[in-house]
Coordinates of C-alpha atoms in Angstrom, one line a residue:
K1456 CA 27.7 21.0 -15.1
L1457 CA 28.0 17.7 -13.3
D1458 CA 24.3 16.7 -13.8
Q1459 CA 24.8 17.1 -17.6
I1460 CA 27.7 14.7 -17.9
E1461 CA 26.7 11.5 -19.7
D1462 CA 30.1 9.9 -20.4
L1463 CA 33.0 10.0 -17.8
R1464 CA 36.5 8.4 -18.2
L1465 CA 38.7 8.1 -15.1
C1466 CA 41.1 5.4 -16.3
G1467 CA 44.7 5.0 -15.3
L1468 CA 44.6 7.5 -12.4
E1469 CA 45.6 5.0 -9.6
L1470 CA 42.3 5.6 -7.9
C1471 CA 41.4 3.8 -4.7
D1472 CA 37.9 3.1 -3.3
D1473 CA 38.1 6.2 -1.0
D1474 CA 38.8 8.4 -4.0
L1475 CA 35.3 7.7 -5.3
R1476 CA 33.3 10.2 -3.2
P1477 CA 29.5 9.8 -3.1
D1478 CA 28.9 13.5 -2.5
V1479 CA 30.5 14.2 -5.9
L1480 CA 29.6 11.2 -8.0
N1481 CA 25.9 11.3 -6.9
K1482 CA 25.6 14.6 -8.7
L1483 CA 26.2 12.8 -12.0
S1484 CA 22.5 12.2 -12.4
S1485 CA 22.7 11.8 -16.2
L1486 CA 25.7 9.5 -16.3
V1487 CA 25.2 6.6 -18.7
E1488 CA 28.8 5.4 -19.3
L1489 CA 31.7 5.2 -16.7
N1490 CA 35.2 4.0 -17.4
L1491 CA 37.3 3.2 -14.3
S1492 CA 39.8 0.8 -15.9
G1493 CA 43.4 0.6 -14.8
N1494 CA 43.0 1.8 -11.2
R1495 CA 43.3 0.2 -7.8
L1496 CA 39.6 -0.2 -7.0
T1497 CA 38.1 -3.2 -5.2
C1498 CA 34.5 -2.1 -5.9
I1499 CA 32.3 1.0 -6.3
P1500 CA 31.8 2.1 -2.7
E1501 CA 28.5 1.9 -0.9
G1502 CA 26.4 5.1 -1.1
I1503 CA 27.0 5.8 -4.8
V1504 CA 23.8 5.9 -6.7
L1505 CA 23.9 6.2 -10.5
K1506 CA 20.4 5.4 -11.7
K1507 CA 21.0 5.9 -15.4
L1508 CA 24.3 4.0 -15.6
Q1509 CA 24.3 1.4 -18.4
Y1510 CA 28.0 0.9 -19.4
L1511 CA 30.7 0.3 -16.8
D1512 CA 34.3 -0.6 -17.4
I1513 CA 36.2 -1.5 -14.2
S1514 CA 38.7 -3.8 -15.9
N1515 CA 42.3 -4.2 -14.7
N1516 CA 41.6 -3.2 -11.1
R1517 CA 41.7 -5.2 -7.8
V1518 CA 38.1 -6.3 -7.7
A1519 CA 37.7 -9.6 -5.7
S1520 CA 33.9 -9.8 -5.2
V1521 CA 30.9 -8.8 -7.3
E1522 CA 28.0 -8.4 -4.8
W1523 CA 28.1 -4.6 -5.2
V1524 CA 27.0 -4.7 -8.9
K1525 CA 23.4 -5.3 -7.8
R1526 CA 23.2 -1.6 -6.9
F1527 CA 23.4 -0.8 -10.6
P1528 CA 20.5 -2.9 -12.1
G1529 CA 20.4 -0.8 -15.3
L1530 CA 23.8 -2.1 -16.5
I1531 CA 23.7 -3.6 -19.9
D1532 CA 27.5 -3.7 -20.6
L1533 CA 30.1 -4.6 -17.9
D1534 CA 33.8 -5.1 -18.3
I1535 CA 35.6 -6.7 -15.4
F1536 CA 38.4 -8.4 -17.3
G1537 CA 41.9 -8.3 -15.7
N1538 CA 40.7 -8.5 -12.1
I1539 CA 42.8 -11.6 -11.0
G1540 CA 40.8 -12.1 -7.8
L1541 CA 37.6 -13.0 -9.8
T1542 CA 36.6 -16.5 -10.8
V1543 CA 34.3 -18.2 -13.2
D1544 CA 31.7 -18.4 -10.4
D1545 CA 31.8 -14.6 -10.1
R1546 CA 30.9 -14.2 -13.8
Y1547 CA 27.7 -16.3 -13.2
K1548 CA 26.9 -14.3 -10.1
I1549 CA 27.0 -11.2 -12.2
T1550 CA 24.6 -12.6 -14.8
F1551 CA 22.2 -13.5 -11.9
L1552 CA 22.5 -10.1 -10.2
L1553 CA 22.1 -8.0 -13.4
E1554 CA 19.0 -9.2 -15.3
N1555 CA 19.4 -6.6 -18.1
L1556 CA 23.1 -7.4 -18.9
N1557 CA 23.8 -8.0 -22.6
R1558 CA 27.6 -7.9 -22.7
L1559 CA 30.2 -9.1 -20.3
D1560 CA 33.9 -8.4 -20.9
R1561 CA 33.2 -7.1 -24.4
K1562 CA 31.4 -10.3 -25.5
G1563 CA 27.7 -10.7 -26.1
L1564 CA 25.8 -13.0 -23.6
E1565 CA 23.7 -15.9 -24.8
E1566 CA 20.9 -17.3 -22.7
S1567 CA 23.2 -20.4 -22.2
D1568 CA 25.6 -18.1 -20.4
K1569 CA 23.1 -17.2 -17.7
L1570 CA 22.2 -19.7 -15.0
R1571 CA 19.5 -17.5 -13.5
E1572 CA 16.0 -19.1 -13.6
T1573 CA 16.4 -22.8 -14.3
F1574 CA 19.4 -23.3 -12.0
T1575 CA 17.6 -21.4 -9.2
K1576 CA 14.4 -23.5 -9.6
K1577 CA 16.3 -26.8 -9.5
L1578 CA 18.1 -25.6 -6.3
I1579 CA 14.8 -24.5 -4.7
V1580 CA 13.2 -27.9 -5.2
R1581 CA 16.1 -29.7 -3.6
I1582 CA 16.5 -27.2 -0.7
N1583 CA 12.7 -27.4 0.0
N1584 CA 12.8 -31.2 0.0
L1585 CA 15.7 -31.1 2.5
W1586 CA 13.7 -28.8 4.7
K1587 CA 10.7 -31.1 4.7
K1588 CA 12.8 -34.1 5.5
E1589 CA 15.0 -32.8 8.3
F1590 CA 13.8 -29.4 9.6
A1591 CA 10.0 -29.0 9.1
D1592 CA 9.2 -30.3 12.5
N1593 CA 11.7 -28.2 14.4
I1594 CA 10.1 -24.8 14.1
P1595 CA 9.6 -23.2 17.6
D1596 CA 6.1 -21.8 18.2
D1597 CA 7.3 -18.3 19.2
S1598 CA 10.5 -17.7 17.2
T1599 CA 12.7 -14.9 18.4
E1600 CA 15.1 -13.1 16.1
K1601 CA 17.9 -15.1 17.7
D1602 CA 16.1 -18.4 17.1
V1603 CA 15.6 -17.5 13.4
L1604 CA 19.3 -16.6 12.9
K1605 CA 20.4 -19.9 14.6
L1606 CA 18.0 -21.9 12.5
Q1607 CA 19.1 -20.1 9.3
N1608 CA 22.8 -20.9 10.0
E1609 CA 22.1 -24.5 10.7
F1610 CA 19.9 -25.0 7.7
V1611 CA 22.4 -23.1 5.4
Q1612 CA 25.3 -25.3 6.5
R1613 CA 23.2 -28.5 6.0
A1614 CA 22.0 -27.4 2.6
K1615 CA 25.5 -26.6 1.4
A1616 CA 26.6 -30.1 2.5
K1617 CA 23.6 -32.0 1.1
V1618 CA 22.3 -30.2 -2.0
H1619 CA 24.1 -30.9 -5.2
Y1620 CA 23.3 -29.7 -8.7
G1621 CA 25.4 -28.7 -11.7
P1622 CA 29.1 -29.3 -12.4
N1623 CA 31.9 -29.1 -9.8
S1624 CA 33.4 -26.2 -11.7
L1625 CA 30.4 -24.1 -10.6
K1626 CA 30.6 -25.1 -6.9
G1627 CA 31.3 -21.6 -5.7
Y1628 CA 28.2 -20.2 -7.6
R1629 CA 26.1 -23.1 -6.4
L1630 CA 27.0 -22.5 -2.7
W1631 CA 26.4 -18.8 -3.1
R1632 CA 22.9 -19.4 -4.4
I1633 CA 22.2 -22.2 -1.8
E1634 CA 23.0 -19.7 1.0
A1635 CA 20.7 -17.0 -0.3
I1636 CA 17.8 -19.4 -1.1
A1637 CA 18.1 -21.3 2.2
K1638 CA 18.0 -18.1 4.3
E1639 CA 15.0 -16.9 2.4
L1640 CA 13.2 -20.2 2.8
V1641 CA 13.7 -20.2 6.6
L1642 CA 12.1 -16.8 6.9
F1643 CA 9.4 -17.8 4.5
K1644 CA 8.5 -20.9 6.5
I1645 CA 8.5 -19.1 9.9
E1646 CA 7.2 -15.7 9.1
C1647 CA 5.3 -15.7 5.8
P1648 CA 3.4 -18.9 5.2
G1649 CA 1.2 -17.4 2.5
S1650 CA 1.5 -17.7 -1.2
N1651 CA 4.6 -16.1 -2.8
L1652 CA 7.0 -16.4 -5.6
L1653 CA 9.2 -18.9 -3.8
L1654 CA 6.4 -21.3 -3.2
E1655 CA 5.1 -20.9 -6.7
I1656 CA 8.5 -21.9 -8.1
V1657 CA 8.5 -25.0 -5.8
D1658 CA 5.1 -26.0 -7.0
D1659 CA 5.8 -25.4 -10.7
T1660 CA 9.1 -27.4 -10.7
S1661 CA 7.8 -30.1 -8.5
S1662 CA 5.5 -31.3 -11.3
S1663 CA 8.4 -32.6 -13.3
E1664 CA 10.1 -34.3 -10.4
E1665 CA 7.3 -35.6 -8.2
N1666 CA 4.2 -37.7 -8.6
P1667 CA 1.3 -35.4 -9.6
A1668 CA -0.9 -36.9 -6.9
V1669 CA 1.7 -36.0 -4.3
K1670 CA 1.9 -32.5 -5.6
S1671 CA -1.9 -32.1 -5.4
E1672 CA -1.9 -33.6 -1.8
K1673 CA 0.9 -31.1 -0.8
K1674 CA -1.2 -28.1 -2.0
L1675 CA -4.2 -29.3 -0.1
T1676 CA -2.2 -29.7 3.1
R1677 CA -0.8 -26.2 2.7
K1678 CA -4.2 -24.8 2.2
A1679 CA -5.5 -26.6 5.4
K1680 CA -2.7 -25.1 7.4
N1681 CA -3.0 -21.6 6.1
R1682 CA -6.0 -20.3 8.0
H1683 CA -5.4 -16.7 6.9
T1684 CA -5.8 -17.3 3.1
E1685 CA -7.9 -20.4 2.7
E1686 CA -10.1 -20.9 5.8
T1687 CA -13.4 -19.6 4.5
C1688 CA -15.4 -18.9 1.4
G1689 CA -15.3 -15.7 -0.6
D1690 CA -13.3 -14.2 -3.5
V1691 CA -9.5 -14.7 -3.5
F1692 CA -7.2 -11.7 -3.7
S1693 CA -3.4 -11.7 -4.1
P1694 CA -0.9 -8.9 -4.0
F1695 CA -0.5 -7.4 -7.4
S1696 CA 1.9 -4.5 -6.8
F1697 CA 3.3 -2.4 -4.0
L1698 CA 4.4 1.2 -4.8
Q1699 CA 6.5 3.8 -3.1
C1700 CA 5.0 6.7 -5.1
H1701 CA 4.9 9.1 -2.2
S1702 CA 8.7 8.9 -1.4
K1703 CA 10.6 12.0 -0.3
D1704 CA 12.9 12.9 -3.3
N1705 CA 11.6 9.8 -5.1
G1706 CA 13.9 7.7 -2.9
S1707 CA 13.5 3.9 -2.5
S1708 CA 14.9 4.1 1.0
D1709 CA 12.0 6.1 2.4
F1710 CA 9.8 3.9 4.6
S1711 CA 8.7 6.7 6.9
T1712 CA 6.2 8.8 4.8
Q1713 CA 2.7 8.0 5.9
V1714 CA 0.2 7.4 3.2
W1715 CA -3.2 8.3 4.7
C1716 CA -6.0 8.0 2.2
C1717 CA -7.1 6.3 -1.0
S1718 CA -10.3 6.7 -3.1
F1719 CA -11.3 5.2 -6.5
E1720 CA -12.4 7.5 -9.3
P1721 CA -16.2 7.5 -10.0
D1722 CA -17.6 6.5 -13.4
I1723 CA -18.8 9.8 -15.0
E1724 CA -21.9 8.0 -16.5
E1725 CA -22.9 5.7 -13.7
K1726 CA -22.6 7.0 -10.1
S1727 CA -22.8 3.5 -8.6
K1728 CA -19.7 2.4 -10.5
T1729 CA -16.0 3.3 -10.4
T1730 CA -13.1 3.2 -12.8
N1731 CA -9.8 1.4 -12.0
L1732 CA -8.0 4.7 -11.3
V1733 CA -7.3 5.3 -7.6
A1734 CA -6.1 8.5 -5.9
T1735 CA -3.8 8.3 -2.9
C1736 CA -2.2 10.9 -0.7
G1737 CA 0.6 11.1 1.8
G1738 CA 3.5 13.4 2.6
D1739 CA 3.5 16.3 0.2
T1740 CA 2.2 14.2 -2.7
V1741 CA -1.1 13.2 -4.3
C1742 CA -0.9 10.3 -6.8
I1743 CA -3.4 8.9 -9.3
T1744 CA -2.6 5.3 -10.3
E1745 CA -4.1 2.9 -12.8
C1746 CA -4.6 -0.4 -11.0
T1747 CA -4.6 -2.6 -14.0
T1748 CA -1.0 -1.6 -14.8
A1749 CA 0.2 -0.3 -11.4
K1750 CA 1.4 2.8 -13.2
V1751 CA 1.2 6.3 -11.7
Q1752 CA -0.8 8.5 -14.2
M1753 CA -0.5 11.8 -12.3
R1754 CA 1.5 13.2 -9.5
F1755 CA 0.9 16.5 -7.7
Q1756 CA 3.2 17.9 -5.0
Q1757 CA 2.8 20.9 -2.7
K1758 CA 5.8 22.0 -0.8
N1759 CA 5.5 22.0 3.1
E1760 CA 2.1 20.2 2.8
E1761 CA 1.1 16.9 4.3
F1762 CA -2.0 15.5 2.6
Y1763 CA -4.4 13.6 4.7
V1764 CA -7.6 13.2 2.6
V1765 CA -8.9 13.1 -1.0
A1766 CA -12.4 13.1 -2.5
W1767 CA -13.8 12.8 -6.1
S1768 CA -16.7 14.6 -7.7
T1769 CA -18.2 14.6 -11.2
L1770 CA -18.8 18.1 -12.6
N1771 CA -20.3 19.4 -15.8
I1772 CA -17.3 21.4 -17.0
N1773 CA -17.8 23.3 -20.3
K1774 CA -20.9 21.2 -21.1
H1775 CA -18.9 17.9 -20.6
K1776 CA -18.8 15.6 -17.6
S1777 CA -15.4 15.4 -16.0
N1778 CA -14.1 14.3 -12.7
I1779 CA -12.3 16.6 -10.3
L1780 CA -10.3 15.7 -7.2
V1781 CA -9.9 17.6 -4.0
A1782 CA -7.0 17.1 -1.6
A1783 CA -6.5 18.6 1.8
G1784 CA -4.1 18.3 4.8
C1785 CA -2.1 19.9 7.5
L1786 CA -2.0 23.5 6.0
G1787 CA -5.8 23.8 6.0
F1788 CA -6.0 24.4 2.2
I1789 CA -8.4 22.6 -0.1
H1790 CA -6.5 21.9 -3.4
L1791 CA -8.7 21.5 -6.5
L1792 CA -7.3 19.2 -9.2
H1793 CA -8.5 18.4 -12.7
P1794 CA -6.7 15.1 -13.4
K1795 CA -7.8 14.8 -17.0
Q1796 CA -5.8 18.0 -17.7
G1797 CA -3.1 17.2 -15.2
L1798 CA -3.3 20.4 -13.3
C1799 CA -4.2 22.0 -10.0
Y1800 CA -6.5 24.8 -10.9
G1801 CA -7.0 26.4 -7.5
R1802 CA -7.1 26.2 -3.7
I1803 CA -9.5 27.2 -1.0
N1804 CA -8.5 28.7 2.3
A1805 CA -11.5 27.7 4.4
H1806 CA -9.8 26.3 7.5
S1807 CA -7.1 27.6 9.8
S1808 CA -6.1 24.1 11.2
P1809 CA -5.4 20.8 9.6
I1810 CA -8.3 19.3 7.6
Q1811 CA -9.0 15.7 8.7
T1812 CA -11.9 14.6 6.5
V1813 CA -13.7 15.6 3.3
M1814 CA -16.8 14.3 1.5
F1815 CA -18.9 15.5 -1.4
S1816 CA -22.6 15.7 -0.7
P1817 CA -24.7 13.2 -2.7
Y1818 CA -27.3 16.0 -3.3
C1819 CA -25.0 18.4 -5.2
P1820 CA -21.7 17.7 -6.8
T1821 CA -20.1 21.0 -5.9
H1822 CA -21.1 20.8 -2.2
L1823 CA -18.1 19.7 -0.1
L1824 CA -18.2 18.8 3.5
T1825 CA -15.0 19.4 5.4
G1826 CA -13.9 19.0 9.0
D1827 CA -10.7 20.2 10.7
K1828 CA -8.7 19.2 13.8
K1829 CA -10.4 21.9 16.0
G1830 CA -13.9 20.5 15.3
N1831 CA -14.9 23.0 12.6
V1832 CA -17.3 21.4 10.1
Y1833 CA -18.5 23.2 7.0
M1834 CA -20.4 22.6 3.8
I1835 CA -18.7 24.6 1.1
D1836 CA -19.7 25.2 -2.5
I1837 CA -16.5 24.9 -4.6
D1838 CA -18.3 26.0 -7.8
V1839 CA -17.8 24.7 -11.3
P1840 CA -14.7 26.2 -13.0
T1841 CA -15.0 28.1 -16.2
I1842 CA -12.9 27.0 -19.2
P1843 CA -10.2 27.8 -20.2
E1844 CA -9.3 30.2 -17.4
Y1845 CA -10.5 27.8 -14.6
K1846 CA -12.1 30.7 -12.7
F1847 CA -14.3 29.7 -9.8
S1848 CA -15.9 31.4 -6.8
W1849 CA -16.3 29.4 -3.6
K1850 CA -18.3 30.1 -0.5
K1851 CA -19.3 28.6 2.8
L1852 CA -22.9 27.5 2.9
M1853 CA -23.4 25.8 6.3
R1854 CA -21.6 25.4 9.6
F1855 CA -22.2 22.4 11.8
V1856 CA -21.5 23.2 15.5
G1857 CA -21.6 21.5 18.8
I1858 CA -18.8 19.0 18.8
D1859 CA -15.5 19.6 20.7
A1860 CA -13.7 16.8 18.9
T1861 CA -11.8 16.1 15.7
P1862 CA -14.1 14.8 12.9
L1863 CA -12.7 11.7 11.2
K1864 CA -15.4 10.5 8.8
F1865 CA -18.7 11.8 7.4
C1866 CA -21.7 9.9 6.1
I1867 CA -25.0 11.1 4.7
P1868 CA -27.9 8.5 4.9
P1869 CA -30.3 8.8 1.9
I1870 CA -33.3 9.6 4.2
G1871 CA -34.1 12.6 6.2
G1872 CA -31.2 15.0 5.5
Y1873 CA -28.9 13.9 8.3
L1874 CA -25.1 14.3 8.6
L1875 CA -23.3 11.5 10.6
C1876 CA -19.8 12.4 11.9
A1877 CA -17.4 9.9 13.4
S1878 CA -15.0 11.6 15.7
E1879 CA -12.3 11.0 18.3
Y1880 CA -15.0 11.3 21.1
G1881 CA -17.8 9.3 19.5
L1882 CA -20.4 9.3 16.8
Y1883 CA -22.6 12.4 16.3
C1884 CA -25.5 13.3 14.0
W1885 CA -26.8 16.6 12.8
K1886 CA -30.4 17.0 11.7
S1887 CA -30.6 19.5 8.8
N1888 CA -34.3 19.2 8.0
D1889 CA -33.4 18.6 4.4
I1890 CA -31.6 21.9 4.1
M1891 CA -28.5 20.1 2.7
K1892 CA -30.7 18.5 0.0
T1893 CA -32.6 21.7 -0.9
F1894 CA -30.2 24.5 -0.1
P1895 CA -31.8 27.9 -0.9
R1896 CA -30.1 29.5 -3.9
G1897 CA -28.8 33.0 -3.6
R1898 CA -28.5 32.9 0.2
S1899 CA -25.5 35.0 1.2
S1900 CA -25.2 34.2 5.0
V1901 CA -23.9 30.9 6.4
I1902 CA -26.5 28.6 8.0
I1903 CA -25.6 27.5 11.5
N1904 CA -26.8 24.0 12.4
D1905 CA -26.7 23.1 16.1
N1906 CA -29.3 20.3 16.1
L1907 CA -26.9 17.7 17.3
S1908 CA -27.3 14.2 18.8
E1909 CA -24.8 11.7 20.1
L1910 CA -25.1 8.0 19.2
R1911 CA -23.7 5.5 21.6
F1912 CA -23.2 1.8 21.2
P1913 CA -24.0 -0.7 24.0
G1914 CA -21.0 -2.0 25.9
T1915 CA -18.6 0.8 24.9
K1916 CA -16.9 2.9 27.6
M1917 CA -16.7 6.7 27.5
E1918 CA -12.9 6.7 27.5
E1919 CA -12.9 4.2 24.6
S1920 CA -15.5 5.9 22.4
M1921 CA -13.4 7.0 19.5
V1922 CA -15.2 6.1 16.2
D1923 CA -12.4 6.0 13.6
A1924 CA -14.3 4.3 10.7
L1925 CA -17.8 4.8 9.2
A1926 CA -19.3 3.4 6.0
M1927 CA -22.7 3.1 4.4
L1928 CA -23.4 -0.5 3.3
T1929 CA -27.0 -0.2 2.1
D1930 CA -29.6 2.6 2.1
D1931 CA -30.3 1.7 5.7
M1932 CA -27.4 -0.3 7.0
L1933 CA -24.2 1.3 8.4
A1934 CA -20.9 -0.1 9.6
T1935 CA -19.1 1.7 12.4
K1936 CA -15.8 0.8 14.0
V1937 CA -15.3 2.0 17.6
S1938 CA -11.6 2.0 18.5
Q1939 CA -10.2 -0.7 20.7
Q1940 CA -13.4 -2.8 20.7
G1941 CA -12.1 -5.6 18.5
C1942 CA -15.2 -5.6 16.4
I1943 CA -17.2 -3.6 13.8
F1944 CA -20.8 -2.7 14.5
L1945 CA -23.6 -3.1 11.9
W1946 CA -26.7 -1.0 12.6
K1947 CA -29.8 0.3 10.9
F1948 CA -30.3 4.0 10.5
S1949 CA -34.1 3.4 10.5
D1950 CA -33.8 2.1 14.1
V1951 CA -32.6 5.5 15.4
E1952 CA -34.1 7.9 12.8
P1953 CA -37.5 8.3 14.7
K1954 CA -35.6 9.4 17.9
L1955 CA -33.4 11.8 15.8
K1956 CA -36.5 13.2 14.2
A1957 CA -38.0 14.0 17.6
T1958 CA -34.9 15.9 18.9
K1959 CA -34.7 19.7 19.1
G1960 CA -31.7 22.1 18.9
N1961 CA -29.7 23.7 21.7
K1962 CA -29.3 20.5 23.6
V1963 CA -27.3 17.4 22.7
S1964 CA -29.5 14.3 22.9
V1965 CA -27.9 10.9 23.6
I1966 CA -29.4 8.0 21.7
T1967 CA -28.4 4.3 22.2
V1968 CA -27.9 2.5 18.9
P1969 CA -29.4 -1.1 18.6
V1970 CA -26.7 -3.2 17.1
F1971 CA -27.8 -5.5 14.2
K1972 CA -24.6 -7.5 13.9
E1973 CA -21.1 -7.5 15.4
L1974 CA -18.2 -8.4 13.0
K1975 CA -15.1 -9.8 14.5
W1976 CA -12.0 -7.6 13.9
S1977 CA -8.5 -7.2 15.2
N1978 CA -8.1 -6.8 18.9
T1979 CA -5.8 -3.9 18.7
K1980 CA -5.3 -0.6 20.5
Q1981 CA -4.1 1.1 17.2
C1982 CA -6.4 3.9 16.2
F1983 CA -7.2 5.6 12.8
I1984 CA -7.5 2.4 10.8
N1985 CA -10.2 3.0 8.2
M1986 CA -12.6 0.5 6.6
A1987 CA -14.7 0.7 3.4
A1988 CA -17.9 -0.7 2.0
C1989 CA -18.4 -2.2 -1.5
V1990 CA -22.1 -1.6 -1.9
P1991 CA -22.7 -3.6 -5.1
K1992 CA -21.0 -6.7 -3.5
C1993 CA -22.5 -6.1 -0.1
S1994 CA -19.1 -6.4 1.5
I1995 CA -17.0 -4.6 4.2
I1996 CA -13.2 -4.5 3.9
S1997 CA -10.7 -3.3 6.5
G1998 CA -7.0 -3.3 7.1
D1999 CA -5.4 -3.7 10.5
E2000 CA -2.2 -3.0 12.5
V2001 CA -0.1 -5.7 10.9
G2002 CA -1.1 -5.4 7.3
N2003 CA -3.9 -8.0 7.1
I2004 CA -7.0 -7.3 5.1
W2005 CA -10.3 -8.4 6.6
I2006 CA -13.1 -9.1 4.1
Y2007 CA -16.8 -9.6 5.2
N2008 CA -19.3 -10.8 2.6
L2009 CA -22.6 -9.8 4.2
S2010 CA -25.2 -10.6 1.6
D2011 CA -26.6 -13.5 3.6
A2012 CA -26.0 -12.0 7.1
L2013 CA -28.2 -9.0 6.3
E2014 CA -31.2 -11.2 5.6
E2015 CA -31.1 -12.7 9.1
T2016 CA -32.7 -11.3 12.3
S2017 CA -30.2 -10.5 15.0
S2018 CA -29.8 -8.9 18.4
Y2019 CA -26.8 -7.5 20.2
K2020 CA -26.2 -10.8 22.1
D2021 CA -26.0 -13.0 19.0
K2022 CA -22.8 -14.8 18.0
I2023 CA -20.1 -12.5 16.5
T2024 CA -19.8 -12.8 12.7
E2025 CA -16.4 -14.1 11.6
P2026 CA -14.7 -12.5 8.5
S2027 CA -15.2 -14.3 5.2
R2028 CA -11.5 -14.1 4.5
I2029 CA -8.3 -12.6 6.0
I2030 CA -5.5 -11.8 3.5
P2031 CA -2.1 -11.8 5.3
F2032 CA 0.5 -9.2 4.7
P2033 CA 2.8 -10.5 1.9
K2034 CA 6.5 -11.1 2.0
C2035 CA 8.3 -8.0 0.8
T2036 CA 11.5 -7.9 -1.2
N2037 CA 13.3 -5.0 -2.9
T2038 CA 14.1 -4.7 -6.6
S2039 CA 17.3 -6.7 -6.0
G2040 CA 15.3 -9.6 -4.5
D2041 CA 16.5 -9.0 -0.9
L2042 CA 14.0 -9.6 1.8
L2043 CA 12.9 -6.4 3.6
L2044 CA 13.1 -7.5 7.3
K2045 CA 11.5 -4.2 8.2
F2046 CA 8.2 -5.7 7.2
K2047 CA 8.7 -9.0 8.9
K2048 CA 5.8 -8.2 11.3
G2049 CA 3.8 -6.3 8.6
T2050 CA 2.7 -2.7 8.7
I2051 CA -0.3 -0.5 9.6
Y2052 CA -2.9 -0.1 6.9
N2053 CA -4.3 3.4 7.4
D2054 CA -6.9 3.3 4.7
I2055 CA -8.5 0.9 2.3
S2056 CA -10.7 1.1 -0.8
C2057 CA -12.0 -1.1 -3.6
N2058 CA -13.5 -0.5 -7.1
S2059 CA -17.2 -1.1 -7.7
D2060 CA -16.9 -4.7 -9.0
M2061 CA -14.3 -5.5 -6.3
T2062 CA -11.6 -6.7 -8.7
F2063 CA -9.0 -4.5 -7.0
I2064 CA -8.4 -3.6 -3.4
V2065 CA -6.0 -0.8 -2.6
V2066 CA -4.4 -0.1 0.8
T2067 CA -2.3 2.8 2.1
A2068 CA 0.3 2.2 4.8
D2069 CA 2.2 4.3 7.3
T2070 CA 5.5 3.0 5.9
N2071 CA 5.2 4.7 2.5
L2072 CA 3.4 1.9 0.7
V2073 CA 0.5 1.8 -1.6
G2074 CA -0.6 -1.8 -2.0
I2075 CA -2.7 -3.1 -4.9
Y2076 CA -4.4 -6.5 -4.5
K2077 CA -6.1 -8.1 -7.5
K2078 CA -8.9 -10.7 -7.6
V2079 CA -7.7 -14.0 -8.9

């Protein structure tokens, strides 16, 4: 079978480029060695993907350029001898494009044969100096794509004429690298002024060629200009790794799968702490990733499903504490996963429409709160599975009625037995009279709770009342984001609890919420952007519509007295969306204006922040 072939020899057959058909060659998924010598090929055509290819012989053909080799990053042995259109420069291009290459034209490569890192650093320093000298003051305030292309062309031509390094015999290679670096530097200066590899290389190499005092002053100037990353106090985070672990067919070209939710695994011994494992869901896939290594530890797929939400709980399974994960989405099923064993041990069919939010009750580890698109809200007992059969018996315990809206987030304050529900039509609260906390054992019928109140915030309009984010910051303080308001409201549950306590069922009471603080956030009309609270650090974090991360350190603010008319609290730090390149180092222009961060989460000591995006990205940021 084609997918079992590891070594293929097609030499001396007078093959042309059109004879290499992607629909056939792409079925050679196990191909390690390919011999195409003695043909009429100019390259391996676009569209051919051979992920396991390590040995390629394309000698004695008509190859005149080598840019195409970067599509085969796994190559360790390449033979291009006898292609008269290639020059010495092309050999050095190959050693730059193929980092893993050990042999070229049947000869072993020494480090001296590769001009990759040192040569590039030297060029970057010179190109950056040229930019500062002649182009830094010519950047238009609002650059269009046409302006950027024009500036790129002008700067590339100037750099090719002015920047010199290395012997004249390598002029072709030097000009090739200058063009790539100059184009990237223009985009970097205009679109992505934050810290990145390019700037780090400039700083590192400048120390050997510039006065140390000048280097220090340059860094301070950059920090003063970069209001996003350096303007205020607080911990500093930098992008650690961005993953495409939810891709359709594991393809790197998938930037359309929406990754909806992320949640850190709880510590099985201390409820207030987490591990560094994070669960994410999007498309038909649930992933569990170790943040310290950015490696996916477990991957679960369900055909035809689109997962929206995940939630963790610690159960006593077979007399041992172990974490389980639930995942739910468009099909209305609740999938039960035991990550430690790497299996899905069951699913619950409790809803007939897409499940939008889930949360485990803090009172009982098997009590799961669920809400679907039609406004159905249940508390379900998922039971503890028996080992080794993983048998379980689930049942509905309570049904919360009265809202004609899609629930988006749940929250259970630690006092009074209330259930808060953020929805597309506002913020609601059910009073359960502690039934959730002390649910009667052995009860067979489902308890109906219709004791419902609506909580409204001053200054918000009815048509703009969607509450798309809700988080508990302390035992009394909550954070709520009302869509399209450009701010996050902080309020105390104790300010509204007396009014909630006095309400009676059968009629929805409307209660105005006194706002303790307003936190400035993005002035966007984009909905369904979640936020999260780090209780141990007394912080709120949120993404936005262009991939920024807003961090609010509120330990001091919560000690102040405040009213609704007080000055809006600014974020402690805003982390901008980073510059994105693919594995070949090419800039991904798709992300020039960032991306929407659907969800955000952090571990308990706030050393890692994880975001999920609507462009098939899971981003891991690390405290530095």
